[in-house]
Short mmCIF file of C-alpha atoms in Angstrom, two decimals:
data_model
loop_
_atom_site.label_atom_id
_atom_site.label_comp_id
_atom_site.label_asym_id
_atom_site.label_seq_id
_atom_site.Cartn_x
_atom_site.Cartn_y
_atom_site.Cartn_z
CA UNK A 1132 -91.62 -28.41 48.69
CA UNK A 1133 -91.96 -32.12 49.30
CA UNK A 1134 -95.23 -33.44 47.89
CA UNK A 1135 -97.04 -36.05 49.98
CA UNK A 1136 -99.46 -38.33 48.15
CA UNK A 1137 -101.85 -40.62 49.99
CA UNK A 1138 -103.78 -43.56 48.62
CA UNK A 1139 -106.59 -44.27 48.50
CA UNK A 1140 -108.59 -41.05 48.95
CA UNK A 1141 -111.22 -43.05 50.80
CA UNK A 1142 -111.89 -46.62 51.85
CA UNK A 1143 -114.70 -48.57 53.46
CA UNK A 1144 -113.78 -51.46 55.71
CA UNK A 1145 -115.92 -53.88 57.71
CA UNK A 1146 -115.79 -53.71 61.48
CA UNK A 1147 -112.92 -55.81 62.76
CA UNK A 1148 -111.17 -55.89 59.42
CA UNK A 1149 -107.84 -54.32 58.46
CA UNK A 1150 -107.52 -50.86 56.96
CA UNK A 1151 -104.35 -49.83 55.14
CA UNK A 1152 -103.42 -46.33 54.04
CA UNK A 1153 -100.37 -45.51 51.98
CA UNK A 1154 -98.33 -42.32 51.86
CA UNK A 1155 -95.54 -41.52 49.41
CA UNK A 1156 -93.23 -38.53 49.54
CA UNK A 1157 -91.72 -36.92 46.44
CA UNK A 1158 -88.30 -37.16 48.06
CA UNK A 1159 -86.85 -39.09 50.96
CA UNK A 1160 -87.65 -37.85 54.46
CA UNK A 1161 -85.03 -40.14 55.99
CA UNK A 1162 -82.28 -38.25 57.82
CA UNK A 1163 -79.15 -40.33 57.39
CA UNK A 1164 -77.38 -39.11 60.54
CA UNK A 1165 -79.98 -40.64 62.85
CA UNK A 1166 -81.65 -43.09 60.44
CA UNK A 1167 -85.07 -41.66 61.26
CA UNK A 1168 -87.88 -40.87 58.85
CA UNK A 1169 -89.52 -37.54 59.66
CA UNK A 1170 -93.06 -38.75 59.01
CA UNK A 1171 -96.17 -38.39 61.16
CA UNK A 1172 -99.74 -39.67 60.95
CA UNK A 1173 -102.79 -37.82 62.27
CA UNK A 1174 -106.40 -38.79 62.83
CA UNK A 1175 -109.09 -36.14 62.36
CA UNK A 1176 -112.69 -36.79 63.31
CA UNK A 1177 -115.45 -34.51 61.92
CA UNK A 1178 -115.54 -31.12 63.60
CA UNK A 1179 -112.35 -31.78 65.55
CA UNK A 1180 -108.71 -30.81 65.14
CA UNK A 1181 -106.23 -33.47 64.09
CA UNK A 1182 -104.67 -35.74 66.68
CA UNK A 1183 -101.14 -37.10 66.43
CA UNK A 1184 -101.13 -40.89 66.22
CA UNK A 1185 -97.61 -41.77 65.10
CA UNK A 1186 -94.32 -39.97 64.60
CA UNK A 1187 -90.94 -41.10 63.33
CA UNK A 1188 -92.98 -43.21 60.89
CA UNK A 1189 -93.65 -45.96 63.42
CA UNK A 1190 -93.67 -44.59 67.01
CA UNK A 1191 -97.14 -44.54 68.53
CA UNK A 1192 -98.03 -41.58 70.71
CA UNK A 1193 -98.89 -42.34 74.32
CA UNK A 1194 -102.48 -43.52 74.65
CA UNK A 1195 -102.93 -44.50 71.01
CA UNK A 1196 -104.42 -48.00 70.74
CA UNK A 1197 -101.99 -50.64 69.50
CA UNK A 1198 -104.31 -51.53 66.62
CA UNK A 1199 -102.74 -48.48 64.94
CA UNK A 1200 -99.29 -49.09 63.48
CA UNK A 1201 -97.00 -47.25 61.12
CA UNK A 1202 -94.34 -48.65 58.88
CA UNK A 1203 -92.02 -47.65 56.08
CA UNK A 1204 -88.89 -45.62 55.58
CA UNK A 1205 -87.46 -43.12 53.14
CA UNK A 1206 -90.31 -42.26 50.78
CA UNK A 1207 -92.94 -44.97 51.27
CA UNK A 1208 -95.06 -45.30 54.36
CA UNK A 1209 -98.13 -47.17 55.56
CA UNK A 1210 -100.64 -46.67 58.35
CA UNK A 1211 -102.45 -49.84 59.34
CA UNK A 1212 -105.51 -50.21 61.54
CA UNK A 1213 -105.45 -53.89 62.36
CA UNK A 1214 -109.07 -54.28 63.45
CA UNK A 1215 -111.32 -51.36 62.55
CA UNK A 1216 -113.55 -50.04 65.30
CA UNK A 1217 -116.50 -47.66 65.05
CA UNK A 1218 -114.52 -44.89 66.73
CA UNK A 1219 -111.84 -45.09 64.01
CA UNK A 1220 -114.12 -43.50 61.42
CA UNK A 1221 -112.14 -40.40 60.53
CA UNK A 1222 -109.82 -38.78 58.04
CA UNK A 1223 -106.16 -39.73 58.28
CA UNK A 1224 -103.34 -37.45 57.20
CA UNK A 1225 -99.64 -38.10 56.74
CA UNK A 1226 -97.14 -35.28 57.18
CA UNK A 1227 -93.44 -34.83 56.61
CA UNK A 1228 -91.57 -32.67 59.10
CA UNK A 1229 -88.20 -33.17 57.45
CA UNK A 1230 -88.04 -29.68 55.95
CA UNK A 1231 -88.65 -26.17 57.26
CA UNK A 1232 -91.89 -26.23 55.25
CA UNK A 1233 -93.85 -29.24 56.52
CA UNK A 1234 -96.34 -30.71 54.09
CA UNK A 1235 -99.36 -32.99 54.41
CA UNK A 1236 -100.96 -35.59 52.24
CA UNK A 1237 -104.44 -34.86 50.91
CA UNK A 1238 -106.06 -37.10 53.54
CA UNK A 1239 -107.81 -40.47 53.45
CA UNK A 1240 -111.36 -40.94 54.72
CA UNK A 1241 -112.04 -44.24 56.46
CA UNK A 1242 -115.63 -45.44 56.76
CA UNK A 1243 -117.44 -48.56 57.90
CA UNK A 1244 -118.60 -50.90 55.14
CA UNK B 553 -104.89 -28.48 81.64
CA UNK B 554 -102.58 -28.60 78.66
CA UNK B 555 -104.32 -26.68 75.90
CA UNK B 556 -104.20 -24.19 73.06
CA UNK B 557 -107.11 -21.84 72.50
CA UNK B 558 -107.38 -19.81 69.30
CA UNK B 559 -109.39 -16.63 68.85
CA UNK B 560 -109.71 -13.71 66.48
CA UNK B 561 -111.33 -15.33 63.47
CA UNK B 562 -114.35 -13.95 61.71
CA UNK B 563 -115.76 -12.54 58.49
CA UNK B 564 -113.56 -10.03 56.68
CA UNK B 565 -113.72 -8.43 53.24
CA UNK B 566 -111.07 -9.13 50.61
CA UNK B 567 -108.08 -6.91 51.24
CA UNK B 568 -108.84 -6.69 54.94
CA UNK B 569 -106.85 -7.74 57.99
CA UNK B 570 -107.25 -9.96 61.01
CA UNK B 571 -105.05 -10.92 63.93
CA UNK B 572 -105.37 -14.41 65.28
CA UNK B 573 -104.29 -15.32 68.80
CA UNK B 574 -103.48 -18.67 70.35
CA UNK B 575 -103.35 -18.79 74.15
CA UNK B 576 -101.28 -21.62 75.56
CA UNK B 577 -101.57 -23.10 79.04
CA UNK B 578 -100.48 -26.13 81.05
CA UNK B 579 -96.99 -26.45 79.54
CA UNK B 580 -93.78 -24.46 79.19
CA UNK B 581 -94.70 -22.45 76.09
CA UNK B 582 -91.23 -20.98 75.66
CA UNK B 583 -89.72 -24.45 75.10
CA UNK B 584 -91.58 -25.12 71.87
CA UNK B 585 -91.62 -24.07 68.26
CA UNK B 586 -95.16 -23.14 67.32
CA UNK B 587 -96.92 -23.39 63.97
CA UNK B 588 -100.10 -22.26 62.24
CA UNK B 589 -101.88 -24.75 60.01
CA UNK B 590 -105.05 -24.09 58.04
CA UNK B 591 -107.77 -26.20 56.51
CA UNK B 592 -110.20 -24.88 53.91
CA UNK B 593 -113.74 -26.29 54.17
CA UNK B 594 -113.73 -29.93 53.07
CA UNK B 595 -110.06 -29.81 52.16
CA UNK B 596 -106.74 -31.03 53.55
CA UNK B 597 -104.30 -29.55 56.03
CA UNK B 598 -101.89 -26.87 54.85
CA UNK B 599 -98.94 -25.52 56.82
CA UNK B 600 -98.92 -21.72 57.04
CA UNK B 601 -96.08 -20.55 59.25
CA UNK B 602 -93.77 -21.41 62.13
CA UNK B 603 -91.80 -19.58 64.78
CA UNK B 604 -88.88 -20.69 66.94
CA UNK B 605 -89.18 -21.08 70.68
CA UNK B 606 -87.55 -17.71 71.35
CA UNK B 607 -89.21 -15.94 68.43
CA UNK B 608 -85.97 -15.23 66.60
CA UNK B 609 -86.67 -17.42 63.55
CA UNK B 610 -89.76 -17.55 61.35
CA UNK B 611 -90.81 -19.30 58.14
CA UNK B 612 -93.82 -18.92 55.87
CA UNK B 613 -95.59 -20.80 53.13
CA UNK B 614 -95.11 -19.11 49.76
CA UNK B 615 -98.87 -18.49 49.56
CA UNK B 616 -98.81 -16.16 52.59
CA UNK B 617 -95.28 -14.74 52.48
CA UNK B 618 -95.31 -10.96 52.64
CA UNK B 619 -98.93 -10.86 53.82
CA UNK B 620 -98.90 -12.81 57.10
CA UNK B 621 -96.65 -12.29 60.13
CA UNK B 622 -96.21 -14.79 62.93
CA UNK B 623 -95.09 -13.67 66.37
CA UNK B 624 -95.21 -14.76 69.99
CA UNK B 625 -95.15 -13.37 73.50
CA UNK B 626 -93.55 -15.94 75.78
CA UNK B 627 -94.34 -13.90 78.89
CA UNK B 628 -98.02 -13.99 77.97
CA UNK B 629 -97.75 -17.55 76.51
CA UNK B 630 -99.53 -16.42 73.37
CA UNK B 631 -98.92 -17.00 69.68
CA UNK B 632 -100.14 -14.59 67.03
CA UNK B 633 -100.79 -14.49 63.31
CA UNK B 634 -101.25 -11.08 61.73
CA UNK B 635 -103.00 -11.53 58.40
CA UNK B 636 -103.09 -8.65 55.91
CA UNK B 637 -104.31 -8.31 52.33
CA UNK B 638 -106.64 -11.23 52.83
CA UNK B 639 -107.96 -13.11 49.82
CA UNK B 640 -110.92 -15.43 49.29
CA UNK B 641 -108.51 -18.36 49.15
CA UNK B 642 -107.41 -17.64 52.73
CA UNK B 643 -110.83 -18.78 53.92
CA UNK B 644 -110.18 -21.67 56.29
CA UNK B 645 -110.11 -22.96 59.82
CA UNK B 646 -106.83 -21.84 61.34
CA UNK B 647 -105.19 -24.07 63.92
CA UNK B 648 -102.21 -23.35 66.12
CA UNK B 649 -100.07 -26.36 66.92
CA UNK B 650 -97.23 -27.19 69.23
CA UNK B 651 -94.34 -28.80 67.37
CA UNK B 652 -92.14 -31.58 68.72
CA UNK B 653 -91.48 -34.33 66.20
CA UNK B 654 -94.84 -33.69 64.66
CA UNK B 655 -97.69 -31.64 66.09
CA UNK B 656 -98.25 -32.99 69.58
CA UNK B 657 -100.95 -30.50 70.58
CA UNK B 658 -103.56 -28.66 68.52
CA UNK B 659 -106.06 -25.98 69.32
CA UNK B 660 -109.73 -26.26 68.36
CA UNK B 661 -109.26 -23.74 65.57
CA UNK B 662 -110.69 -20.35 64.63
CA UNK B 663 -112.61 -19.83 61.40
CA UNK B 664 -111.58 -17.10 58.99
CA UNK B 665 -113.97 -16.25 56.17
CA UNK B 666 -112.90 -13.80 53.49
CA UNK B 667 -115.88 -12.63 51.49
CA UNK B 668 -117.57 -9.46 50.32
#
């Protein structure tokens, strides 16, 4: 299985400041035939199921605020919240859907400093 | 309304069985692969199983292979997870999820607790 490793495990950011979460896969999730990385990011608020924010490493789902952006390719990816808002307090999970056995990172908790 | 609603969770003794259901509505269920994902209390997300849109292909995590069976009824727009020989480590919230380049729709989850 592909192992997904997120860093940091948690971070505290001031309101309006930038939050950056990293995700590394143990092997590339880039499919050469279409040049797409099979990487998604989810937001999970306490007591709620996850919500898809970004797929294909950088494509925002409809309705997701543009302060959320994804970048990276191959094995190294980043989720950036450009200006942290109160409602962004949550856990964030990366996931590869490149293989028949999708795997998730361990999650990163984002809090307000 | 587009939604997934899980049911069937509960408290079960080690070695016991449960069948989870996930009722889909508001979209063409038969067009989508469907997955089960679980999350132990305070832990991360773990993929459990998936099934093709027509039910002909299935895959399982090694941790549940041979004990869990995924199935679906497209006429009833319902996904199932039959869980046998349950262990304490199967204790988790179980989510069903619609798959299309990531999980585009999740249910609210059903809690399974395996304990004597």
